[in-house]
Amino acid sequence: MPLDRKDIEASLEKKGFAAVEGDHTFYIYWTTSGLKTSVFTKTSHGSRYKTLSDALVGQMARQCKMTTGQFKNFVKCTLSREAYEAILIEAKHISLCP
């Protein structure tokens, strides 16, 4: 199921990703304790990408260290920031120690 780019971007910003503008908009995850992580994704500015295909959603999910299903739940707000951070910690993608 394709997702709307604006919905994805709003969800990312609501759940701890900070936007950095450039040739694309890069989203970098910051932990609830305020630590910058290496987890990131990006979206394109192009008008061709208002709706993102399943393939692009899958790529974003992998960049965010989630399954596609988890990423879709993250965007739909059924996966909370705390649950997402727990997934990252459990898979050892991030640590809460500086």
Tab-separated table of C-alpha atoms in Angstrom:
chain	number	residue	atom	x	y	z
A	1	MET	CA	0.000	0.000	0.000
A	2	PRO	CA	1.622	3.287	-1.103
A	3	LEU	CA	1.874	6.064	1.488
A	4	ASP	CA	1.531	9.825	1.189
A	5	ARG	CA	4.869	11.644	1.557
A	6	LYS	CA	3.344	14.342	3.799
A	7	ASP	CA	1.981	11.688	6.189
A	8	ILE	CA	5.400	10.028	6.376
A	9	GLU	CA	7.231	13.304	6.957
A	10	ALA	CA	4.761	14.426	9.647
A	11	SER	CA	5.064	11.103	11.457
A	12	LEU	CA	8.864	11.138	11.314
A	13	GLU	CA	9.039	14.648	12.787
A	14	LYS	CA	6.440	13.818	15.447
A	15	LYS	CA	8.406	10.768	16.570
A	16	GLY	CA	11.923	12.071	17.027
A	17	PHE	CA	13.355	12.578	13.548
A	18	ALA	CA	14.814	16.017	12.821
A	19	ALA	CA	14.632	17.322	9.254
A	20	VAL	CA	17.733	18.630	7.484
A	21	GLU	CA	17.116	20.276	4.110
A	22	GLY	CA	19.363	19.741	1.126
A	23	ASP	CA	18.892	18.217	-2.310
A	24	HIS	CA	16.562	15.857	-0.398
A	25	THR	CA	15.033	16.228	3.048
A	26	PHE	CA	17.073	14.043	5.397
A	27	TYR	CA	15.514	12.845	8.665
A	28	ILE	CA	17.897	11.927	11.489
A	29	TYR	CA	16.617	10.130	14.581
A	30	TRP	CA	17.261	11.669	18.013
A	31	THR	CA	16.567	9.510	21.077
A	32	THR	CA	14.102	10.494	23.771
A	33	SER	CA	17.135	11.364	25.903
A	34	GLY	CA	18.383	13.806	23.232
A	35	LEU	CA	21.183	11.778	21.630
A	36	LYS	CA	21.740	11.961	17.879
A	37	THR	CA	21.834	8.528	16.230
A	38	SER	CA	23.047	7.126	12.923
A	39	VAL	CA	19.479	6.130	11.986
A	40	PHE	CA	18.216	8.233	9.103
A	41	THR	CA	16.037	8.281	6.014
A	42	LYS	CA	15.264	10.805	3.319
A	43	THR	CA	12.485	12.039	1.065
A	44	SER	CA	12.651	13.744	-2.302
A	45	HIS	CA	11.380	17.250	-3.021
A	46	GLY	CA	10.124	16.206	-6.463
A	47	SER	CA	6.438	16.557	-7.297
A	48	ARG	CA	6.661	13.043	-8.748
A	49	TYR	CA	7.017	11.683	-5.204
A	50	LYS	CA	3.837	12.915	-3.491
A	51	THR	CA	2.807	9.297	-3.016
A	52	LEU	CA	5.576	6.802	-2.263
A	53	SER	CA	5.420	3.328	-3.781
A	54	ASP	CA	5.771	0.143	-1.765
A	55	ALA	CA	9.356	-0.161	-3.016
A	56	LEU	CA	10.297	3.301	-1.676
A	57	VAL	CA	8.418	2.670	1.576
A	58	GLY	CA	10.418	-0.558	1.943
A	59	GLN	CA	13.688	1.310	1.391
A	60	MET	CA	12.732	3.916	3.999
A	61	ALA	CA	11.801	1.143	6.435
A	62	ARG	CA	15.226	-0.495	6.004
A	63	GLN	CA	16.973	2.855	6.485
A	64	CYS	CA	14.973	3.343	9.708
A	65	LYS	CA	15.915	-0.202	10.828
A	66	MET	CA	12.310	-1.473	10.719
A	67	THR	CA	10.300	-3.952	8.715
A	68	THR	CA	7.944	-2.493	6.128
A	69	GLY	CA	4.985	-3.460	8.327
A	70	GLN	CA	6.505	-1.730	11.349
A	71	PHE	CA	7.212	1.376	9.255
A	72	LYS	CA	3.619	1.527	8.006
A	73	ASN	CA	2.399	1.175	11.606
A	74	PHE	CA	4.852	3.912	12.599
A	75	VAL	CA	3.350	6.238	9.978
A	76	LYS	CA	-0.226	5.300	10.958
A	77	CYS	CA	0.705	6.039	14.601
A	78	THR	CA	-0.019	2.526	15.874
A	79	LEU	CA	3.714	2.131	16.647
A	80	SER	CA	4.767	4.691	19.237
A	81	ARG	CA	8.104	6.439	19.488
A	82	GLU	CA	8.885	4.523	22.668
A	83	ALA	CA	8.138	1.177	20.986
A	84	TYR	CA	10.263	2.193	17.990
A	85	GLU	CA	13.158	3.171	20.224
A	86	ALA	CA	12.845	-0.170	22.036
A	87	ILE	CA	13.127	-1.939	18.651
A	88	LEU	CA	16.297	0.024	17.866
A	89	ILE	CA	17.836	-0.719	21.277
A	90	GLU	CA	16.943	-4.423	21.161
A	91	ALA	CA	18.513	-4.796	17.695
A	92	LYS	CA	21.579	-2.850	18.955
A	93	HIS	CA	21.196	-0.100	16.348
A	94	ILE	CA	21.328	2.546	19.084
A	95	SER	CA	22.404	2.864	22.694
A	96	LEU	CA	21.087	5.313	25.246
A	97	CYS	CA	24.588	5.799	26.660
A	98	PRO	CA	26.541	8.693	25.103
